[in-house]
Amino acid sequence: MFAMPELPEVERVRVTLAKHVIGLVVSRVSVRRPDVVHGPRRRGCLLENQTISGVERLGKQLALVSSNISGEPGPCVCVHLGMSGSLRYLPPDSVDSLAPHTHVVWTLSSPRGENGGRIAFADARRFGGLWTFGSRENLVKSRWRRLGDDALSVSPAVLHRRLSATRRVVKAALLDQAVIAGLGNIYVDELLFRARIHPLAAANQLDSAHVQRMVRAMRALLREAVHNGGSSLRNYVDADGTSGRFQKLHQVYGRAGCSCVRCRSKLEAATVGGRATVWCPTCQPRRPAAAVTTKKD
Ligand SMILES: [Zn+2]
């Protein structure tokens, strides 16, 4: 079963990492597996001798942002966890040895030169990787420009415009990172269930009331998932090595054939856009979206 970290899991990594590393200096970078690094691989490009000034996120991607000793913007490393990647913070007193498949290690120190621990990027299946940029601005102008708005902050009007522009079914459109960034198979199914929208509804048939309902459900769902540490189906952990609990609260994902938590109907399943998809035939009836709003009764 594929279970790629989605927005809530990546946001947890961001928050747990940021709490430890902002303000620390990268004293050394060790690249054990150069082919996970895309773009210039000089150690300076991987933040050596720079101060970590921020840990940012857009959709499922993270960025370690740096500044130089005088506080001017420095290079930036975009981190994609792919299917199996992890970004762990190892404190100075950590006795843990590095996980297998650790490809890059940043050794940190405080501005006064005290041991600041390490950051370790590991990725067994190597669907993830690191992308180096001369500055945060370059990342935003190139790699991140291809992504849609972040699922936690997208406005209903923007999402409605994006969905109106595609003839795909809504499930496939929401999985497309260029339409909206951060959702994957788990949270799209959960979100459509909460918003009572059938996964095979045509994206361009959803009216603004549907999209508003969807955005409200999406924000609530993602916040709840972040609050619960994200979903750990295989081996996802945050930067502190803590697993998520949200998988216990999934209402449709992974529950094909079980009864709906709301109405007890048997949940249905099909493959949509190549992904296993589960929905409730009663709570998410399949009907032309337009008919719902034009009905006179
Ligand atoms: Zn139901």
Coordinates of C-alpha atoms and ligand atoms in Angstrom, one line a residue:
M1 CA 0.0 0.0 0.0
F2 CA 1.3 3.4 -1.0
A3 CA 1.1 6.0 1.7
M4 CA 3.0 9.1 0.9
P5 CA 3.3 11.9 3.5
E6 CA 0.7 14.5 2.7
L7 CA 0.2 18.1 3.9
P8 CA -0.5 17.2 7.6
E9 CA 2.5 14.9 7.9
V10 CA 4.8 17.3 6.1
E11 CA 3.5 20.2 8.3
R12 CA 4.3 18.2 11.4
V13 CA 7.9 17.6 10.2
R14 CA 8.2 21.4 9.5
V15 CA 7.0 22.4 13.0
T16 CA 9.0 19.8 14.9
L17 CA 12.2 20.6 12.9
A18 CA 11.8 24.4 13.1
K19 CA 11.6 24.3 16.8
H20 CA 15.1 22.9 17.1
V21 CA 17.1 24.3 14.2
I22 CA 16.2 27.9 13.5
G23 CA 19.1 30.2 14.4
L24 CA 21.7 27.3 14.3
V25 CA 24.6 27.4 12.0
V26 CA 25.4 24.5 9.6
S27 CA 29.0 23.7 10.4
R28 CA 29.3 20.7 8.1
V29 CA 27.2 18.9 5.4
S30 CA 27.9 15.3 4.6
V31 CA 26.5 13.9 1.4
R32 CA 26.6 10.1 1.4
R33 CA 24.5 9.6 -1.7
P34 CA 25.0 12.5 -4.1
D35 CA 22.3 11.4 -6.6
V36 CA 19.6 12.5 -4.1
V37 CA 20.7 16.1 -4.6
H38 CA 19.4 17.9 -7.6
G39 CA 21.0 21.2 -8.7
P40 CA 24.5 22.4 -7.6
R41 CA 25.9 20.1 -4.9
R42 CA 28.7 22.3 -3.5
R43 CA 28.5 22.3 0.3
G44 CA 27.7 26.0 0.3
C45 CA 24.6 25.2 -1.8
L46 CA 23.6 22.7 0.8
L47 CA 23.9 25.5 3.5
E48 CA 27.4 24.8 4.9
N49 CA 28.5 27.9 6.9
Q50 CA 25.0 29.4 6.7
T51 CA 22.5 30.0 9.5
I52 CA 19.1 28.3 9.2
S53 CA 16.6 31.1 9.2
G54 CA 13.4 29.3 8.4
V55 CA 11.7 26.0 7.7
E56 CA 8.9 26.5 5.2
R57 CA 6.4 24.4 3.4
L58 CA 4.3 24.5 0.3
G59 CA 2.0 21.5 -0.2
K60 CA 4.1 18.4 0.4
Q61 CA 7.5 20.1 0.0
L62 CA 9.7 21.6 2.6
A63 CA 12.4 24.2 2.4
L64 CA 15.4 24.9 4.7
V65 CA 16.0 28.6 4.2
S66 CA 19.3 30.2 5.3
S67 CA 20.9 33.5 5.8
N68 CA 24.6 34.4 6.0
I69 CA 26.6 35.7 8.9
S70 CA 25.4 39.3 8.2
G71 CA 21.8 38.2 8.0
E72 CA 21.5 38.5 4.2
P73 CA 19.4 35.8 2.4
G74 CA 21.5 32.7 1.7
P75 CA 20.8 29.5 -0.3
C76 CA 17.8 27.3 0.2
V77 CA 17.3 23.6 0.0
C78 CA 13.9 22.2 -1.0
V79 CA 13.2 18.8 0.6
H80 CA 10.7 16.3 -0.9
L81 CA 10.0 13.3 1.3
G82 CA 8.6 11.2 -1.6
M83 CA 7.1 7.9 -0.5
S84 CA 9.4 6.9 2.3
G85 CA 11.6 9.9 3.2
S86 CA 12.2 11.3 6.6
L87 CA 13.9 14.5 8.0
R88 CA 14.9 13.9 11.6
Y89 CA 16.5 16.1 14.1
L90 CA 19.1 14.4 16.3
P91 CA 19.9 16.3 19.4
P92 CA 23.5 16.8 20.6
D93 CA 23.2 14.1 23.3
S94 CA 21.5 11.7 20.9
V95 CA 23.0 8.2 21.1
D96 CA 20.9 7.0 18.1
S97 CA 22.9 5.9 15.2
L98 CA 21.8 7.2 11.8
A99 CA 18.9 5.3 10.2
P100 CA 19.7 3.0 7.3
H101 CA 19.4 4.9 3.9
T102 CA 20.5 8.2 5.5
H103 CA 21.8 10.2 2.5
V104 CA 22.6 13.7 3.8
V105 CA 23.5 14.9 7.3
W106 CA 23.8 18.5 8.4
T107 CA 25.9 19.0 11.5
L108 CA 24.7 22.1 13.5
S109 CA 26.3 24.4 16.0
S110 CA 25.0 27.4 18.0
P111 CA 26.3 30.8 16.9
R112 CA 28.9 30.5 19.8
G113 CA 30.1 27.2 18.4
E114 CA 28.4 24.7 20.8
N115 CA 27.2 21.4 19.4
G116 CA 23.7 21.9 18.0
G117 CA 22.9 18.4 17.0
R118 CA 22.2 17.1 13.4
I119 CA 19.5 16.9 10.8
A120 CA 19.4 13.6 8.9
F121 CA 17.6 13.1 5.6
A122 CA 16.9 9.4 4.9
D123 CA 14.9 7.9 2.0
A124 CA 14.9 4.2 1.4
R125 CA 13.0 4.2 -1.8
R126 CA 14.5 7.4 -3.2
F127 CA 11.3 8.9 -4.6
G128 CA 12.1 12.0 -2.6
G129 CA 15.2 14.2 -2.8
L130 CA 16.8 17.5 -2.2
W131 CA 16.8 20.5 -4.7
T132 CA 19.3 23.3 -4.2
F133 CA 18.5 26.9 -5.0
G134 CA 20.6 30.1 -4.7
S135 CA 17.9 31.7 -2.7
R136 CA 14.4 31.2 -1.4
E137 CA 13.2 33.5 -4.1
N138 CA 14.6 31.3 -6.8
L139 CA 12.7 28.3 -5.3
V140 CA 9.5 30.2 -5.2
K141 CA 9.9 31.5 -8.8
S142 CA 10.7 28.1 -10.3
R143 CA 9.9 24.8 -8.5
W144 CA 7.2 26.2 -6.3
R145 CA 5.6 28.2 -9.1
R146 CA 4.4 25.0 -10.7
L147 CA 2.3 24.2 -7.6
G148 CA -1.2 25.3 -6.9
D149 CA -2.1 27.2 -3.7
D150 CA -1.5 25.4 -0.4
A151 CA -4.5 23.3 0.7
L152 CA -4.5 25.0 4.2
S153 CA -4.8 28.5 2.8
V154 CA -6.4 28.3 -0.7
S155 CA -9.5 30.5 -1.0
P156 CA -12.8 29.0 -2.2
A157 CA -12.7 31.5 -5.2
V158 CA -9.3 30.3 -6.4
L159 CA -10.1 26.6 -6.0
H160 CA -13.4 27.1 -7.8
R161 CA -11.6 28.7 -10.7
R162 CA -9.0 25.9 -10.8
L163 CA -11.6 23.2 -10.7
S164 CA -13.8 24.9 -13.3
A165 CA -10.8 24.7 -15.7
T166 CA -10.6 20.9 -15.8
R167 CA -12.8 18.2 -17.2
R168 CA -11.5 15.6 -14.9
V169 CA -13.4 14.0 -12.0
V170 CA -13.0 15.9 -8.7
K171 CA -10.9 13.2 -7.1
A172 CA -8.3 13.3 -9.9
A173 CA -8.2 17.1 -9.9
L174 CA -7.6 17.4 -6.2
L175 CA -4.7 15.0 -6.4
D176 CA -3.1 17.2 -9.0
Q177 CA -0.5 19.3 -7.2
A178 CA -0.8 22.0 -9.8
V179 CA -4.5 22.5 -9.0
I180 CA -4.0 22.5 -5.2
A181 CA -0.9 21.6 -3.3
G182 CA -0.7 19.2 -0.4
L183 CA -3.5 16.6 -0.8
G184 CA -2.9 12.9 -1.6
N185 CA -5.1 9.8 -1.6
I186 CA -5.9 9.7 2.1
Y187 CA -7.0 13.3 2.6
V188 CA -8.8 13.6 -0.7
D189 CA -11.1 10.7 0.2
E190 CA -11.6 12.0 3.8
L191 CA -12.3 15.5 2.5
L192 CA -14.9 14.4 -0.1
F193 CA -16.7 12.3 2.5
R194 CA -16.8 15.2 4.9
A195 CA -18.0 17.6 2.1
R196 CA -20.5 14.9 0.9
I197 CA -19.2 15.1 -2.7
H198 CA -18.9 12.0 -4.8
P199 CA -15.3 11.4 -6.0
L200 CA -16.5 10.9 -9.6
A201 CA -18.3 14.2 -9.7
A202 CA -17.0 16.3 -12.6
A203 CA -14.7 19.0 -11.2
N204 CA -16.1 21.7 -13.5
Q205 CA -19.7 20.9 -12.4
L206 CA -19.2 21.9 -8.8
D207 CA -20.7 25.2 -8.1
S208 CA -19.4 27.8 -5.7
A209 CA -21.5 26.5 -2.8
H210 CA -20.0 23.0 -3.2
V211 CA -16.5 24.4 -3.3
Q212 CA -17.0 26.6 -0.3
R213 CA -18.3 23.6 1.6
M214 CA -15.3 21.6 0.4
V215 CA -12.8 24.3 1.5
R216 CA -14.4 24.5 4.9
A217 CA -14.2 20.7 5.3
M218 CA -10.7 20.6 4.0
R219 CA -9.4 23.2 6.5
A220 CA -11.1 21.5 9.4
L221 CA -9.8 18.1 8.3
L222 CA -6.2 19.2 7.7
R223 CA -6.0 21.1 11.0
E224 CA -7.4 18.1 12.9
A225 CA -4.9 15.8 11.2
V226 CA -2.0 18.2 12.0
H227 CA -3.2 18.4 15.6
N228 CA -3.2 14.6 15.8
G229 CA 0.3 14.3 14.5
G230 CA -0.6 13.2 10.9
S231 CA -1.3 9.7 9.7
S232 CA 1.3 6.9 10.2
L233 CA 0.4 4.0 7.9
R234 CA 3.8 2.6 7.2
N235 CA 6.7 4.4 8.9
Y236 CA 6.0 8.1 8.9
V237 CA 7.5 10.0 11.8
D238 CA 8.0 13.7 12.5
A239 CA 11.4 15.3 13.0
D240 CA 11.4 14.1 16.6
G241 CA 10.7 10.5 15.6
T242 CA 7.1 10.6 16.8
S243 CA 4.4 8.7 14.9
G244 CA 1.0 10.2 14.1
R245 CA -2.4 9.2 15.5
F246 CA -4.8 10.4 12.8
Q247 CA -5.0 7.1 11.0
K248 CA -7.2 6.0 13.8
L249 CA -9.6 8.7 12.9
H250 CA -10.0 8.0 9.2
Q251 CA -13.6 7.8 8.3
V252 CA -13.4 6.3 4.7
Y253 CA -9.7 5.8 3.7
G254 CA -8.9 2.1 4.1
R255 CA -12.4 1.2 5.1
A256 CA -13.9 -0.2 1.8
G257 CA -16.8 -2.6 2.6
C258 CA -17.1 -1.3 6.2
S259 CA -20.1 0.6 7.3
C260 CA -20.3 4.4 7.1
V261 CA -19.7 6.1 10.4
R262 CA -22.5 8.5 9.6
C263 CA -25.3 6.4 8.1
R264 CA -24.1 2.7 8.3
S265 CA -24.4 2.2 4.5
K266 CA -21.7 -0.1 3.1
L267 CA -18.7 2.0 1.8
E268 CA -18.0 1.5 -1.9
A269 CA -14.6 1.4 -3.6
A270 CA -13.2 1.8 -7.0
T271 CA -10.0 2.8 -8.7
V272 CA -10.1 6.5 -9.7
G273 CA -7.1 8.1 -11.5
G274 CA -5.1 5.0 -10.6
R275 CA -5.8 5.3 -6.9
A276 CA -8.0 3.2 -4.6
T277 CA -10.9 5.4 -3.7
V278 CA -13.6 4.8 -1.0
W279 CA -16.9 6.7 -0.5
C280 CA -20.3 6.3 1.0
P281 CA -23.0 5.9 -1.7
T282 CA -25.6 7.5 0.6
C283 CA -23.7 10.4 2.1
Q284 CA -22.0 11.1 -1.3
P285 CA -24.7 10.5 -3.9
R286 CA -23.7 10.6 -7.5
R287 CA -25.7 13.2 -9.2
P288 CA -25.0 16.0 -11.6
A289 CA -23.8 18.8 -9.4
A290 CA -25.9 21.4 -11.3
A291 CA -29.1 19.6 -10.6
V292 CA -28.7 20.0 -6.9
T293 CA -28.9 23.8 -7.1
T294 CA -31.5 24.1 -9.8
K295 CA -34.0 21.8 -8.1
K296 CA -37.2 23.7 -7.2
D297 CA -38.6 21.5 -4.4
Ligands
ZN1 ZN -22.9 7.4 4.8

